Amino acid sequence: MMPSLFIAHGAPSLALEENAYTEFLQELGQTLPKPKAIVLFSAHWEATTQQVSSVAEYETIYDFGGFQPELYQIKYPAQGHAETTTEVERLFTEAGIPVQTDDVRGLDHGAWVVLRLLYPDADIPVVALSVNRYLTGEQQYQVGQALASLREQDVLVIGSGGTVHNLRRLNWGSNEIDPWALEFDHWLQDKLESWDTESLFAYDTLAPSAQAAVPTPEHFVPLLLAMGAGDRNKQATLMFKAYQLGNLSLSCWKFN
């Protein structure tokens, strides 16, 4: 059975970097069983009604500014997968989750930066999904849970975001990790590994430094979505953790 993954996508410039995290993601793509398709929730596609892509071939979206010119030359021409789009629609409908298809939108950097590191040949079909920051933590988990059976169909479920993601508090040029970022992620690791969903659903009031780590929830909710999709065995494994710019988390969690 395929795992469900949460992968931090960092800054768009991650696509050009060579470091321990990019090496890890490249190796991960080589060691995972080859999926039939990938279903990916991106923090950068927000909608209040769940969107499911039905694009045949994706354009590459450059939803950022001020980065290296080379970034804007990168293409990730992934194909869609009509069979998986239909199955995702069916599963959401069965779970009582309103759903709409989108046949226009390309892949934003929350999707293609991660996918390009995992599968540089763009040879795995992709179905992109939106996130809704206004749902409760329990509802986020239930959205992911609705897709759990995809893993039995050789479909890889990915939530792409970031556990500590506060652009206003980045420390440019810093090699030190901010204590508040570590404090939040240590709490988060404990709750994930013990599968303490009650605490996780209330992270914003229970976790130390939650307001600093998660000033807005759209980058955090892909973690709950991926966790929900991995609900069957309730096993969370931290595969990688590092930080850039003082507090921008680069982490990968596997849910089995």
Short mmCIF file of C-alpha atoms in Angstrom, two decimals:
data_model
loop_
_atom_site.label_atom_id
_atom_site.label_comp_id
_atom_site.label_asym_id
_atom_site.label_seq_id
_atom_site.Cartn_x
_atom_site.Cartn_y
_atom_site.Cartn_z
CA MET A 1 0.00 0.00 0.00
CA MET A 2 1.20 3.50 -0.80
CA PRO A 3 1.98 5.78 2.12
CA SER A 4 0.52 9.24 2.52
CA LEU A 5 3.13 12.00 2.75
CA PHE A 6 3.37 15.51 4.08
CA ILE A 7 6.20 17.39 2.35
CA ALA A 8 7.32 20.93 3.12
CA HIS A 9 7.95 22.83 -0.10
CA GLY A 10 10.02 25.64 1.44
CA ALA A 11 10.75 28.63 -0.79
CA PRO A 12 10.43 28.35 -4.60
CA SER A 13 14.23 28.54 -4.83
CA LEU A 14 14.34 25.01 -3.37
CA ALA A 15 13.92 23.88 -6.99
CA LEU A 16 17.46 25.16 -7.75
CA GLU A 17 19.19 24.14 -4.53
CA GLU A 18 21.44 21.21 -3.77
CA ASN A 19 21.32 20.41 -0.08
CA ALA A 20 20.45 17.58 2.31
CA TYR A 21 16.72 18.13 1.86
CA THR A 22 16.72 18.15 -1.94
CA GLU A 23 18.93 15.04 -1.89
CA PHE A 24 16.49 13.37 0.50
CA LEU A 25 13.50 14.12 -1.74
CA GLN A 26 15.34 12.88 -4.83
CA GLU A 27 16.19 9.62 -3.05
CA LEU A 28 12.65 9.30 -1.72
CA GLY A 29 11.25 9.42 -5.25
CA GLN A 30 13.60 6.60 -6.22
CA THR A 31 12.83 4.38 -3.23
CA LEU A 32 9.04 4.67 -3.07
CA PRO A 33 7.04 2.14 -5.08
CA LYS A 34 6.19 3.76 -8.41
CA PRO A 35 2.67 5.18 -8.10
CA LYS A 36 -0.03 4.93 -10.75
CA ALA A 37 -0.86 8.57 -10.03
CA ILE A 38 -0.25 11.30 -7.46
CA VAL A 39 -2.98 13.22 -5.66
CA LEU A 40 -1.54 16.42 -4.20
CA PHE A 41 -3.02 19.07 -1.92
CA SER A 42 -1.11 22.35 -2.33
CA ALA A 43 -1.18 25.17 0.23
CA HIS A 44 -1.06 27.58 -2.71
CA TRP A 45 -4.39 26.53 -4.18
CA GLU A 46 -7.09 27.79 -1.86
CA ALA A 47 -10.83 27.43 -2.35
CA THR A 48 -13.84 27.23 -0.06
CA THR A 49 -15.34 24.39 -2.13
CA GLN A 50 -13.03 21.42 -2.67
CA GLN A 51 -11.46 21.64 -6.13
CA VAL A 52 -10.13 18.65 -8.07
CA SER A 53 -8.10 19.14 -11.20
CA SER A 54 -9.25 17.59 -14.46
CA VAL A 55 -6.46 19.13 -16.56
CA ALA A 56 -5.05 16.92 -19.31
CA GLU A 57 -1.56 18.51 -19.29
CA TYR A 58 -0.51 21.11 -16.75
CA GLU A 59 1.00 24.51 -17.34
CA THR A 60 3.69 25.53 -14.85
CA ILE A 61 2.56 28.43 -12.64
CA TYR A 62 5.15 30.91 -11.35
CA ASP A 63 3.17 32.18 -8.38
CA PHE A 64 6.04 34.15 -6.83
CA GLY A 65 8.23 37.15 -7.57
CA GLY A 66 11.78 38.36 -7.02
CA PHE A 67 13.55 35.01 -7.32
CA GLN A 68 16.35 33.85 -9.60
CA PRO A 69 15.58 34.19 -13.33
CA GLU A 70 16.34 30.49 -13.82
CA LEU A 71 13.27 29.58 -11.77
CA TYR A 72 10.97 31.10 -14.36
CA GLN A 73 12.48 28.88 -17.05
CA ILE A 74 11.61 25.63 -15.29
CA LYS A 75 8.78 23.60 -16.80
CA TYR A 76 7.07 20.63 -15.20
CA PRO A 77 4.71 19.28 -17.89
CA ALA A 78 2.91 16.67 -15.82
CA GLN A 79 -0.11 14.93 -17.25
CA GLY A 80 -3.46 14.70 -15.50
CA HIS A 81 -5.23 11.40 -14.83
CA ALA A 82 -8.94 11.29 -15.65
CA GLU A 83 -9.50 7.94 -13.92
CA THR A 84 -8.12 9.24 -10.63
CA THR A 85 -9.98 12.54 -10.92
CA THR A 86 -13.23 10.59 -11.29
CA GLU A 87 -12.38 8.38 -8.32
CA VAL A 88 -11.51 11.39 -6.14
CA GLU A 89 -14.85 13.00 -7.06
CA ARG A 90 -16.66 9.79 -6.17
CA LEU A 91 -14.93 9.44 -2.81
CA PHE A 92 -15.60 13.04 -1.82
CA THR A 93 -19.23 12.76 -2.86
CA GLU A 94 -19.65 9.54 -0.85
CA ALA A 95 -18.18 11.33 2.17
CA GLY A 96 -20.61 14.23 1.79
CA ILE A 97 -17.88 16.70 0.78
CA PRO A 98 -18.99 19.16 -1.95
CA VAL A 99 -16.57 19.01 -4.88
CA GLN A 100 -15.94 20.82 -8.17
CA THR A 101 -13.58 20.01 -11.03
CA ASP A 102 -11.18 22.50 -12.59
CA ASP A 103 -9.91 21.96 -16.15
CA VAL A 104 -7.79 25.12 -16.43
CA ARG A 105 -5.44 25.67 -13.50
CA GLY A 106 -1.81 24.62 -13.81
CA LEU A 107 0.57 23.43 -11.09
CA ASP A 108 1.67 26.08 -8.58
CA HIS A 109 5.09 25.99 -6.93
CA GLY A 110 3.70 24.15 -3.90
CA ALA A 111 3.11 21.27 -6.30
CA TRP A 112 5.80 21.39 -8.99
CA VAL A 113 8.78 22.17 -6.76
CA VAL A 114 8.09 19.02 -4.73
CA LEU A 115 7.12 16.87 -7.69
CA ARG A 116 10.15 17.87 -9.73
CA LEU A 117 12.46 16.75 -6.93
CA LEU A 118 10.62 13.46 -6.44
CA TYR A 119 9.96 12.67 -10.10
CA PRO A 120 12.12 14.89 -12.33
CA ASP A 121 10.92 13.25 -15.55
CA ALA A 122 7.29 14.30 -14.91
CA ASP A 123 6.30 10.76 -15.84
CA ILE A 124 3.74 10.19 -13.05
CA PRO A 125 0.22 11.56 -13.70
CA VAL A 126 -0.96 14.17 -11.19
CA VAL A 127 -4.32 15.24 -9.81
CA ALA A 128 -4.05 18.57 -7.98
CA LEU A 129 -6.39 19.42 -5.09
CA SER A 130 -7.17 22.67 -3.31
CA VAL A 131 -7.15 23.39 0.43
CA ASN A 132 -9.70 25.28 2.51
CA ARG A 133 -8.21 27.21 5.42
CA TYR A 134 -11.66 27.78 6.96
CA LEU A 135 -12.39 24.16 7.87
CA THR A 136 -11.80 22.93 11.41
CA GLY A 137 -8.88 20.64 12.09
CA GLU A 138 -11.25 17.69 12.37
CA GLN A 139 -12.83 18.55 9.01
CA GLN A 140 -9.39 18.76 7.37
CA TYR A 141 -8.60 15.30 8.69
CA GLN A 142 -11.92 13.99 7.36
CA VAL A 143 -11.18 15.39 3.87
CA GLY A 144 -7.94 13.41 3.84
CA GLN A 145 -9.65 10.38 5.34
CA ALA A 146 -12.12 10.33 2.46
CA LEU A 147 -9.22 9.57 0.12
CA ALA A 148 -7.56 6.86 2.20
CA SER A 149 -8.66 4.06 -0.12
CA LEU A 150 -6.66 5.60 -2.99
CA ARG A 151 -3.53 4.24 -1.35
CA GLU A 152 -4.76 0.71 -2.06
CA GLN A 153 -5.04 1.67 -5.74
CA ASP A 154 -1.33 2.59 -6.06
CA VAL A 155 -2.09 6.31 -5.74
CA LEU A 156 0.35 8.43 -3.71
CA VAL A 157 -1.33 11.12 -1.59
CA ILE A 158 0.79 14.20 -0.79
CA GLY A 159 0.05 17.26 1.31
CA SER A 160 2.44 20.08 0.40
CA GLY A 161 2.88 22.96 2.85
CA GLY A 162 5.05 23.77 5.87
CA THR A 163 4.74 23.24 9.61
CA VAL A 164 6.60 26.44 10.54
CA HIS A 165 5.88 29.04 7.86
CA ASN A 166 6.09 32.69 8.89
CA LEU A 167 7.67 34.76 6.13
CA ARG A 168 7.70 37.90 8.29
CA ARG A 169 9.99 36.26 10.84
CA LEU A 170 12.58 34.76 8.48
CA ASN A 171 16.17 35.52 9.51
CA TRP A 172 18.07 36.05 6.28
CA GLY A 173 21.66 34.87 6.55
CA SER A 174 21.11 33.19 9.93
CA ASN A 175 22.58 29.77 10.68
CA GLU A 176 20.81 29.53 14.04
CA ILE A 177 17.40 27.91 14.46
CA ASP A 178 14.93 30.06 16.35
CA PRO A 179 13.93 28.41 19.67
CA TRP A 180 10.24 29.10 19.10
CA ALA A 181 10.29 27.15 15.82
CA LEU A 182 11.91 24.17 17.52
CA GLU A 183 9.46 24.40 20.41
CA PHE A 184 6.48 24.23 18.08
CA ASP A 185 7.85 21.39 15.98
CA HIS A 186 8.85 19.35 19.06
CA TRP A 187 5.27 19.61 20.33
CA LEU A 188 3.98 18.69 16.88
CA GLN A 189 6.25 15.66 16.60
CA ASP A 190 5.04 14.32 19.94
CA LYS A 191 1.38 14.68 18.98
CA LEU A 192 1.85 13.16 15.52
CA GLU A 193 3.83 10.18 16.73
CA SER A 194 1.23 9.46 19.44
CA TRP A 195 -1.59 10.13 16.91
CA ASP A 196 -3.14 12.61 19.33
CA THR A 197 -5.69 14.06 16.93
CA GLU A 198 -7.61 15.82 19.70
CA SER A 199 -4.58 17.99 20.47
CA LEU A 200 -3.63 18.41 16.83
CA PHE A 201 -7.08 19.68 15.92
CA ALA A 202 -6.61 22.38 18.57
CA TYR A 203 -2.93 23.09 17.81
CA ASP A 204 -3.60 26.82 17.48
CA THR A 205 -4.53 27.09 21.16
CA LEU A 206 -2.49 24.21 22.64
CA ALA A 207 0.87 24.24 20.86
CA PRO A 208 3.63 26.51 22.17
CA SER A 209 4.50 29.36 19.78
CA ALA A 210 1.60 28.34 17.52
CA GLN A 211 0.82 31.91 16.46
CA ALA A 212 4.43 32.53 15.47
CA ALA A 213 4.80 29.21 13.66
CA VAL A 214 1.40 29.25 11.92
CA PRO A 215 0.26 32.87 11.47
CA THR A 216 -2.16 31.68 8.77
CA PRO A 217 -3.28 28.05 8.48
CA GLU A 218 -3.10 27.27 4.75
CA HIS A 219 0.43 25.79 4.95
CA PHE A 220 -0.38 23.74 8.04
CA VAL A 221 -3.61 22.10 6.88
CA PRO A 222 -1.93 19.87 4.25
CA LEU A 223 -0.36 18.05 7.21
CA LEU A 224 -3.81 17.19 8.60
CA LEU A 225 -5.02 16.24 5.12
CA ALA A 226 -2.12 13.84 4.61
CA MET A 227 -2.54 12.47 8.12
CA GLY A 228 -6.22 11.79 7.48
CA ALA A 229 -5.37 9.87 4.32
CA GLY A 230 -2.98 7.75 6.42
CA ASP A 231 -5.52 7.04 9.14
CA ARG A 232 -5.75 3.25 8.77
CA ASN A 233 -2.71 2.19 10.83
CA LYS A 234 -2.26 5.51 12.66
CA GLN A 235 1.51 5.43 12.31
CA ALA A 236 3.44 8.67 11.75
CA THR A 237 7.14 8.67 10.89
CA LEU A 238 9.32 11.77 10.67
CA MET A 239 11.54 11.15 7.65
CA PHE A 240 13.38 14.48 7.51
CA LYS A 241 13.59 17.74 9.43
CA ALA A 242 15.71 20.83 8.89
CA TYR A 243 15.30 24.62 8.78
CA GLN A 244 16.30 27.47 6.51
CA LEU A 245 16.51 31.18 7.30
CA GLY A 246 16.21 30.63 11.02
CA ASN A 247 12.76 29.04 11.13
CA LEU A 248 11.39 27.96 7.73
CA SER A 249 10.76 24.25 8.27
CA LEU A 250 11.75 21.62 5.75
CA SER A 251 10.13 18.44 6.96
CA CYS A 252 8.69 15.25 5.58
CA TRP A 253 6.23 13.00 7.39
CA LYS A 254 5.08 9.57 6.28
CA PHE A 255 1.69 8.23 7.38
CA ASN A 256 1.03 4.49 7.03
#
